[in-house]
mmCIF file of C-alpha atoms in Angstrom:
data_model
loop_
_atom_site.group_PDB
_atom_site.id
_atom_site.type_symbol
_atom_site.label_atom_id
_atom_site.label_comp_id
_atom_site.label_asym_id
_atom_site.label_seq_id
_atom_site.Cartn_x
_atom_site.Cartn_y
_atom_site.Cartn_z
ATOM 1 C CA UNK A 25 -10.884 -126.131 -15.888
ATOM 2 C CA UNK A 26 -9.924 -126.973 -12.214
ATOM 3 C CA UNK A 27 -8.754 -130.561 -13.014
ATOM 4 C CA UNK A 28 -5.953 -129.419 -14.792
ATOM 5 C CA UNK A 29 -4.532 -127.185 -11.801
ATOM 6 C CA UNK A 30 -5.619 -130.386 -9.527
ATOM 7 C CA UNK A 31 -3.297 -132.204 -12.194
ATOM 8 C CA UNK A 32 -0.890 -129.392 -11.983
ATOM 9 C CA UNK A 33 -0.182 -129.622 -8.185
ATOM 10 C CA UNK A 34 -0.205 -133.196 -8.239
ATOM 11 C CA UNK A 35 2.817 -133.495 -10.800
ATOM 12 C CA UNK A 36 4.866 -130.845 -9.173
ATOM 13 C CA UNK A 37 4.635 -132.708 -5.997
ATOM 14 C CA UNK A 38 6.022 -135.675 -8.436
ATOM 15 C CA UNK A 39 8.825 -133.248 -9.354
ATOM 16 C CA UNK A 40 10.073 -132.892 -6.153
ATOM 17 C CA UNK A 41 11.940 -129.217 -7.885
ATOM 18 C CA UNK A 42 13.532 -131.064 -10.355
ATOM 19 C CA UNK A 43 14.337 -128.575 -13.956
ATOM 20 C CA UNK A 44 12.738 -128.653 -16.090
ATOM 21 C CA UNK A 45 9.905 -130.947 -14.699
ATOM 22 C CA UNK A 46 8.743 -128.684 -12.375
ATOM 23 C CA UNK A 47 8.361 -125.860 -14.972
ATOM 24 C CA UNK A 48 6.770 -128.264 -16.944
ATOM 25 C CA UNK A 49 4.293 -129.252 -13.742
ATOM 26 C CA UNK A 50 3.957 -125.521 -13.221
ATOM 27 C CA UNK A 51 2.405 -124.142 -16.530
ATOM 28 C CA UNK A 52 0.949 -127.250 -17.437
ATOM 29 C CA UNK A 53 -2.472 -125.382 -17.244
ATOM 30 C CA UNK A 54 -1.498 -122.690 -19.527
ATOM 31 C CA UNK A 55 -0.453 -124.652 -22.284
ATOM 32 C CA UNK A 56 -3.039 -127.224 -22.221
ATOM 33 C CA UNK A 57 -5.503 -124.240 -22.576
ATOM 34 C CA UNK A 58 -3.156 -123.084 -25.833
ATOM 35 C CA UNK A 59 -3.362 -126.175 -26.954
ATOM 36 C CA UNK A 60 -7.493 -126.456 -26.788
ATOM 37 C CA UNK A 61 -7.411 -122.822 -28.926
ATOM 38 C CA UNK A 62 -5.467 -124.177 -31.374
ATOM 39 C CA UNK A 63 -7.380 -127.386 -31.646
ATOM 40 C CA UNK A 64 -10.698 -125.389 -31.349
ATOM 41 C CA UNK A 65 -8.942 -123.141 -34.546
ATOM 42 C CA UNK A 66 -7.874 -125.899 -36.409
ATOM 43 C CA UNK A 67 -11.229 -128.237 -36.437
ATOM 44 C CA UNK A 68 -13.525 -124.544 -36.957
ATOM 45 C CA UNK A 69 -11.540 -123.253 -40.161
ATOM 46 C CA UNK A 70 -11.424 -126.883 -41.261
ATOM 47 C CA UNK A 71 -15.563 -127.453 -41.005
ATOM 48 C CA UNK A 72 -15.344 -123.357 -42.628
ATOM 49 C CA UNK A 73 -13.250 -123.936 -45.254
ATOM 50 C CA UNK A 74 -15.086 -127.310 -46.355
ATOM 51 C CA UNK A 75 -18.326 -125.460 -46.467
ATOM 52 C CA UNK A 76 -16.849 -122.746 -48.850
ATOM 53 C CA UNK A 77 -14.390 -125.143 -50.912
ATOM 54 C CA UNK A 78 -17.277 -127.038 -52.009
ATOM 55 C CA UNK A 79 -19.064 -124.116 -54.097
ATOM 56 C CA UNK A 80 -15.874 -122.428 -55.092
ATOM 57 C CA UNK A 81 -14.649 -126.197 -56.417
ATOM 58 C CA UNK A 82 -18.218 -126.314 -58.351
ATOM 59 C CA UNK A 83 -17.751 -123.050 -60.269
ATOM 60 C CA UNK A 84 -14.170 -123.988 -60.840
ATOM 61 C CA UNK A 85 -15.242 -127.171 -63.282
ATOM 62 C CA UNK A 86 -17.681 -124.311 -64.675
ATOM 63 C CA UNK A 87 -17.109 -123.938 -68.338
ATOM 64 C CA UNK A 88 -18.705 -120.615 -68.220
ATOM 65 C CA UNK A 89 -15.588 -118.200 -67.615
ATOM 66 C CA UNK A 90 -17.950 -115.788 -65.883
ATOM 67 C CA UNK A 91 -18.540 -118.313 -63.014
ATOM 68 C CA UNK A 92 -15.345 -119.615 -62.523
ATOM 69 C CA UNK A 93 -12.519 -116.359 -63.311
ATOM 70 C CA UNK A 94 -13.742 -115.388 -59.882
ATOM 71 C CA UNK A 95 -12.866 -118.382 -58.000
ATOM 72 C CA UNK A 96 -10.081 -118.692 -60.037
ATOM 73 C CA UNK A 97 -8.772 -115.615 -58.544
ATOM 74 C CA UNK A 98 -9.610 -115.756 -54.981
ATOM 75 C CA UNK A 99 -7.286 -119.148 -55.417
ATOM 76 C CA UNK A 100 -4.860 -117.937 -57.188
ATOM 77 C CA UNK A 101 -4.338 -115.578 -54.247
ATOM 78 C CA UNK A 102 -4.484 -117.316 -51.789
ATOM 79 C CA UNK A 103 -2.396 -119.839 -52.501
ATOM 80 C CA UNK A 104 0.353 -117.346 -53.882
ATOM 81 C CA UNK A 105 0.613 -115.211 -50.995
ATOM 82 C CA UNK A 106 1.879 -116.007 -47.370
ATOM 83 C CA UNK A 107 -0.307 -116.916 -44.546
ATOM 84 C CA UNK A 108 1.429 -114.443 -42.223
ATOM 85 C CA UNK A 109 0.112 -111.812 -44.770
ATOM 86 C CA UNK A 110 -3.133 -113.100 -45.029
ATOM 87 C CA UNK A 111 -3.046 -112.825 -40.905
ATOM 88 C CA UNK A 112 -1.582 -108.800 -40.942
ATOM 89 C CA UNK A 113 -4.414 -108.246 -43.579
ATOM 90 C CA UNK A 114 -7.190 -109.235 -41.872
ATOM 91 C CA UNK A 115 -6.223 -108.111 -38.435
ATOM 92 C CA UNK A 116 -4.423 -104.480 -39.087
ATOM 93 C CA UNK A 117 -6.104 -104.247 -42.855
ATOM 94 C CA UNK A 118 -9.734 -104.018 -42.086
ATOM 95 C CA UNK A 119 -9.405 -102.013 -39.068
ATOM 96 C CA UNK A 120 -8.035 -98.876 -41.618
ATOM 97 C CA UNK A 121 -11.626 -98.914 -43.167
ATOM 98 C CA UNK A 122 -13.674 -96.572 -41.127
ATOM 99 C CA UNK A 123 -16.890 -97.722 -42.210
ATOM 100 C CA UNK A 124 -15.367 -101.610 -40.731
ATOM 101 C CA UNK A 125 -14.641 -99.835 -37.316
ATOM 102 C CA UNK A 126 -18.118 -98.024 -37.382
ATOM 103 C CA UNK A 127 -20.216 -101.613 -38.272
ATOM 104 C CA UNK A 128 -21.376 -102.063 -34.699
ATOM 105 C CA UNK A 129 -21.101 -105.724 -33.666
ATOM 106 C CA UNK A 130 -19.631 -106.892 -36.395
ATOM 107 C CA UNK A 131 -16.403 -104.959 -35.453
ATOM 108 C CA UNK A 132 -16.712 -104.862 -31.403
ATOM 109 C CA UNK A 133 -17.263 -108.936 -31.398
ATOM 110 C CA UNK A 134 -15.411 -110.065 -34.360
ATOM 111 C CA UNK A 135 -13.378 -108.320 -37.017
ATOM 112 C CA UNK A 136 -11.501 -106.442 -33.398
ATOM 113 C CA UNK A 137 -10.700 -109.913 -31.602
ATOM 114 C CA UNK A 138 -7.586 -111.839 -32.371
ATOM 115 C CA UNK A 139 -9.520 -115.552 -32.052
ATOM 116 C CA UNK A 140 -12.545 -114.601 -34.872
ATOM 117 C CA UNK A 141 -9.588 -112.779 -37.621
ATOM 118 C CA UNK A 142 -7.166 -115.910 -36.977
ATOM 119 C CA UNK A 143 -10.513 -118.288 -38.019
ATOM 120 C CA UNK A 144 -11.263 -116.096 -40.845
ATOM 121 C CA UNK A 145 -7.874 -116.063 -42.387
ATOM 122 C CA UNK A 146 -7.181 -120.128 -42.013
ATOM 123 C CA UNK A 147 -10.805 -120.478 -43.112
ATOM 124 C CA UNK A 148 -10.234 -118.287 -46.428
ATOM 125 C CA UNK A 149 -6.753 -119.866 -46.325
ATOM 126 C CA UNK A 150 -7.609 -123.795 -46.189
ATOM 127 C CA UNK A 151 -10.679 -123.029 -48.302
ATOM 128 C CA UNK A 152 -8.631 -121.975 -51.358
ATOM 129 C CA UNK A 153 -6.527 -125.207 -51.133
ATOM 130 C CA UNK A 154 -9.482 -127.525 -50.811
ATOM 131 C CA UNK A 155 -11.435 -126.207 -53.485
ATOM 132 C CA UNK A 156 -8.633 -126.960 -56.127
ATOM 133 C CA UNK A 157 -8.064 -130.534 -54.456
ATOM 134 C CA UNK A 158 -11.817 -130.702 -55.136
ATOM 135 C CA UNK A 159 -11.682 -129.849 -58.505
ATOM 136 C CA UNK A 160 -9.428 -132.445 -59.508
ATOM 137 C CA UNK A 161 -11.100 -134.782 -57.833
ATOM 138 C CA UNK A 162 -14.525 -134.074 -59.362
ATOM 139 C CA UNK A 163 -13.101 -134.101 -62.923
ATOM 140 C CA UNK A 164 -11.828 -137.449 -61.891
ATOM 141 C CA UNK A 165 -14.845 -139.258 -60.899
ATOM 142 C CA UNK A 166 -14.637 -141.795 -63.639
ATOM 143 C CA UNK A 167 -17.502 -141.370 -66.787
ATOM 144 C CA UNK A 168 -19.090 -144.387 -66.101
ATOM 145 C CA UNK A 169 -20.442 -143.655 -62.800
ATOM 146 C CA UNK A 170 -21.639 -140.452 -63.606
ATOM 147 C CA UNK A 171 -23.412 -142.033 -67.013
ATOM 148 C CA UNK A 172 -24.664 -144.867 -64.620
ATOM 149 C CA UNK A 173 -26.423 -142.364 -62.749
ATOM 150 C CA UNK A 174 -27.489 -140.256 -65.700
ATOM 151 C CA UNK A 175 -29.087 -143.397 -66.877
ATOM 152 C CA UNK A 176 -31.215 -143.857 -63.738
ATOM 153 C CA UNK A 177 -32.702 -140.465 -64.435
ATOM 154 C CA UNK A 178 -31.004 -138.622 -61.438
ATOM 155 C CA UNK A 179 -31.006 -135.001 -62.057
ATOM 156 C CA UNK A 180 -27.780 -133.028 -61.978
ATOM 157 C CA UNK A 181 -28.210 -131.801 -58.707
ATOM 158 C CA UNK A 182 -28.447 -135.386 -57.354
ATOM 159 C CA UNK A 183 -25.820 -136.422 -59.628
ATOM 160 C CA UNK A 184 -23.353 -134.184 -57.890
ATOM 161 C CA UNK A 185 -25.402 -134.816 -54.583
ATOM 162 C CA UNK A 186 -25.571 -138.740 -54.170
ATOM 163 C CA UNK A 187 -22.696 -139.453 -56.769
ATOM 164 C CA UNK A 188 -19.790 -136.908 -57.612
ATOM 165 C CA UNK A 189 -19.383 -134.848 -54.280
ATOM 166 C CA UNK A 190 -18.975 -138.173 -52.137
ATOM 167 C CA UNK A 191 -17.187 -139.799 -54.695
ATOM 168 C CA UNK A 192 -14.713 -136.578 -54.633
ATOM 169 C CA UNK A 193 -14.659 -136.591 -51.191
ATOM 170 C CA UNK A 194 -13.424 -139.824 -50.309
ATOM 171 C CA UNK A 195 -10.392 -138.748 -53.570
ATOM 172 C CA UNK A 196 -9.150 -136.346 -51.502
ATOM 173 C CA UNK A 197 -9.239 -137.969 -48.147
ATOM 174 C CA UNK A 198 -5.366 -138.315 -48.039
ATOM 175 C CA UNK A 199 -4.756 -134.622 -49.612
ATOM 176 C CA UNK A 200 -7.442 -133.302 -47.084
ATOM 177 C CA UNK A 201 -5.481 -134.998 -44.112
ATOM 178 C CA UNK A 202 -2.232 -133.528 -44.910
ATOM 179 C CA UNK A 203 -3.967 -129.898 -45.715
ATOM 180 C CA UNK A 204 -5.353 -130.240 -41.857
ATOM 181 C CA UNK A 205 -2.086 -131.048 -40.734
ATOM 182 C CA UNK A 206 -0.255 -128.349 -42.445
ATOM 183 C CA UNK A 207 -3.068 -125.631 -41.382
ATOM 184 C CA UNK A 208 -2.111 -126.949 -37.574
ATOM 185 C CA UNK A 209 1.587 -125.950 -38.060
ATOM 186 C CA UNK A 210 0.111 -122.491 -39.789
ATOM 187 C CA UNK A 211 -1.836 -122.332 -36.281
ATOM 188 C CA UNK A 212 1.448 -121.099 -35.102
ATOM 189 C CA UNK A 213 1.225 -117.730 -36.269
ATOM 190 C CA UNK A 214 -1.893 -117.065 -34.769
ATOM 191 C CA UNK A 215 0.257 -116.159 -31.994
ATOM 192 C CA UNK A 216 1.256 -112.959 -33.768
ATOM 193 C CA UNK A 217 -1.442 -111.212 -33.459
ATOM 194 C CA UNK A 218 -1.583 -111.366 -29.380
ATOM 195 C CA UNK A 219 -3.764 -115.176 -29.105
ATOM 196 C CA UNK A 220 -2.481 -117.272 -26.913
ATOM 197 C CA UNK A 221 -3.097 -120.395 -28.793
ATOM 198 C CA UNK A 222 -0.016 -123.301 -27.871
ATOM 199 C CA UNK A 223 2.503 -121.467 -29.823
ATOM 200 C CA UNK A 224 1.355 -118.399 -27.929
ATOM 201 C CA UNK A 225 0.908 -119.564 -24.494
ATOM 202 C CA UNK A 226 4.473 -121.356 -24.873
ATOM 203 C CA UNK A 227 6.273 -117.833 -26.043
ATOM 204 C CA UNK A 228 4.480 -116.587 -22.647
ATOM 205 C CA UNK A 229 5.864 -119.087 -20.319
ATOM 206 C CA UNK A 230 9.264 -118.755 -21.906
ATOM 207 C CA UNK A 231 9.560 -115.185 -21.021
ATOM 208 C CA UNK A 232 9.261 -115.971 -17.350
ATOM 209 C CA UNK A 233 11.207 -119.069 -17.041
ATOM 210 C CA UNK A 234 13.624 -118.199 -19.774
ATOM 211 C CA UNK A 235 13.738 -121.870 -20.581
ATOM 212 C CA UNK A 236 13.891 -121.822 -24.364
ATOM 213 C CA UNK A 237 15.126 -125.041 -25.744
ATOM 214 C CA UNK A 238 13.018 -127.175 -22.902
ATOM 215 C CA UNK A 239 9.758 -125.304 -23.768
ATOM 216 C CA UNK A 240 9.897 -125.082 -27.093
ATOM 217 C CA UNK A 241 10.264 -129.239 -27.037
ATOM 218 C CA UNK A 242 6.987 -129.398 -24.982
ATOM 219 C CA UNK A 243 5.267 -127.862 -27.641
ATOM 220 C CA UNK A 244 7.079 -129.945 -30.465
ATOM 221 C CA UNK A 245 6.248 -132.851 -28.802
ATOM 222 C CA UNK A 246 1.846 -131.395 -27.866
ATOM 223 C CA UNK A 247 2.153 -130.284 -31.952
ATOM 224 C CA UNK A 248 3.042 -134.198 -32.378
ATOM 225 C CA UNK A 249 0.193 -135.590 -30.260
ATOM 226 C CA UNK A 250 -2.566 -133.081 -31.904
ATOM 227 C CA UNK A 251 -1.269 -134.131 -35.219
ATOM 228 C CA UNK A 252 -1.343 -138.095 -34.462
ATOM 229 C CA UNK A 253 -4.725 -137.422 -33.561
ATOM 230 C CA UNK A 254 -5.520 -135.887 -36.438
ATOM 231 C CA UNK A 255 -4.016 -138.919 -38.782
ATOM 232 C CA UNK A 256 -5.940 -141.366 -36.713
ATOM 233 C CA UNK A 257 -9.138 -139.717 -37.512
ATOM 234 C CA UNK A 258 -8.053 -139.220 -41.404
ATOM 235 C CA UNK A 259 -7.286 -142.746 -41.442
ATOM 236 C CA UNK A 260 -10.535 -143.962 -40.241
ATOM 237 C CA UNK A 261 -12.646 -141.617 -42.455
ATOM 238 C CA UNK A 262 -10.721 -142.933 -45.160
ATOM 239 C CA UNK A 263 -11.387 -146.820 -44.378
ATOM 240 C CA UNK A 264 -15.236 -145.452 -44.315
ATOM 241 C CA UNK A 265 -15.217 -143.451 -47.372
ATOM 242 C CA UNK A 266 -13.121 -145.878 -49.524
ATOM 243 C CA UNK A 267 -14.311 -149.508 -48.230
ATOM 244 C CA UNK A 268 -14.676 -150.306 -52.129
ATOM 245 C CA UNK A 269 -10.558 -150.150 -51.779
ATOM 246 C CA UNK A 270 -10.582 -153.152 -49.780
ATOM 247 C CA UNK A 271 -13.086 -155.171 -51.293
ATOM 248 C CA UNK A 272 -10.970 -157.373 -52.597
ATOM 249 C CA UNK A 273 -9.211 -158.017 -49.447
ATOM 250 C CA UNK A 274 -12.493 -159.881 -48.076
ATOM 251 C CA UNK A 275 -13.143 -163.255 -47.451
ATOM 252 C CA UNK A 276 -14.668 -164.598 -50.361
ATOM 253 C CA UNK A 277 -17.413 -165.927 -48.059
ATOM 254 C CA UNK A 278 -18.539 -162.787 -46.894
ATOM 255 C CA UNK A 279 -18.989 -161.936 -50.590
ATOM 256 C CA UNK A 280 -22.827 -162.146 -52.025
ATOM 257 C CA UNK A 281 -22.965 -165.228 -53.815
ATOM 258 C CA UNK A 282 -23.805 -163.610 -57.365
ATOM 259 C CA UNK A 283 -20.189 -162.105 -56.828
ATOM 260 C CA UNK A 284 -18.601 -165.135 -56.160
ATOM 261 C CA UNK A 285 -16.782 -165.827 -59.262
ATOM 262 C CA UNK A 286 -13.512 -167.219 -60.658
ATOM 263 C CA UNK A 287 -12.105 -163.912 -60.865
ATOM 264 C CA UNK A 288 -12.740 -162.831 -57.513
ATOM 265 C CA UNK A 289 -11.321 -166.142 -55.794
ATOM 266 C CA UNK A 290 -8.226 -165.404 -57.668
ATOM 267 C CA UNK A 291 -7.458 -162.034 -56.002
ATOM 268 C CA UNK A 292 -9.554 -162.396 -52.521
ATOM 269 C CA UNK A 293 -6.745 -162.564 -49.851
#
């Protein structure tokens, strides 16, 4: 990306040598590019760990105690063990398994590099947190929709398909946001296993400027901005998922006229 050393000289000519903004000029580049890892690991293992919640969360409402002691488990791990673990075990772990380091590809392109275990692990991580905020939300779909639909003759598949799974998913909007925005704090560790995502590219600049304090604010403060991001997008996925929220907040004018009624006039705002 050549804009961002064009951007690079252009601020340190700004600078004019003045600490710490010239540091900060200097290695602009190098964080920026830590920054897009950890934004690129954040959204992946998000989109992953969505994808795998959603089964997991289905054979958790399972009465059947063959389909859901399983997922039961695989939560109940981990959520009860550290996400620094969960790293070490996927990136020293496998590699003690012959057979792993023998697989061909599947070792040489992704169980041996740093960016695919650090995906893995927050996929498995996030996926495990999800699924139970899933659960709870499908058991909380309230009866009368899901009768409503049983009395048009949907099927369950398209009961869970057009009715509970979206309903669920606009429940756990606000939970989901602040699961994203912890998993881009966890992000952080990636860096201890040798990827230079923000945390890691920072920890590299720092050990040739020896600016601690100043460097370690920069990232704060690029943290902050990823994270505001993140919120923005939460918020307007929520105002899309749960418009029946402010319903009542409309113009009574704008409502159809067979839902026009005393009632409504009362509480429209």
């Amino acid at each position: 990306m050549d804009w961002m050393y064009h951007l690079s000289d252009w601020l340190q000519l700004l600078t004019a040598g003045h600490e710490p903004w010239d540091s900060y000029a200097r290695y602009l580049p190098q964080l920026l590019e830590g920054a897009w890892v950890t934004l690129k690991l954040v959204v992946l293992s998000g989109i992953a760990g969505i994808l795998l919640a959603i089964p997991l969360a289905l054979l958790r409402v399972s009465k059947n105690p063959w389909l859901w002691v399983l997922p039961y488990c695989y939560i109940f791990f981990f959520r009860g063990t550290p996400l620094l673990v969960q790293i070490f075990l996927v990136y020293y772990g496998l590699s003690q398994f012959e057979s792993i380091r023998n697989s061909g590809w599947l070792w040489d392109q992704v169980l041996s590099q740093p960016y695919w275990c650090a995906i893995i692990t927050f996929s498995l991580h996030t996926a495990a947190y999800i699924a139970e905020l899933f659960r709870g939300a499908i058991q909380s779909v309230p009866r009368g929709e899901v009768e409503a639909a049983m009395a048009l003759g949907l099927s369950k598949a398209k009961q869970y398909r057009k009715i509970i799974l979206p309903r669920a998913f606009g429940m756990i909007l606000p939970a989901y946001g602040n699961e994203v925005i912890l998993m881009l704090k966890g992000s952080a560790l990636a860096s201890t296993i040798t990827l230079l995502d923000l945390m890691g590219a920072t920890r590299n600049v720092i050990s040739r400027t020896y600016m601690n304090l100043e460097f370690f604010l920069l990232a704060g403060v690029m943290y902050l901005v990823i994270a505001a991001v993140i919120i923005g997008l939460f918020r307007l996925l929520e105002n899309f998922f749960n418009a029946h929220q402010r319903a009542t907040h409309l113009p009574v004018k704008q409502l159809d006229a067979q839902l026009q009624d005393e009632h409504l006039r009362d509480n429209a705002r």
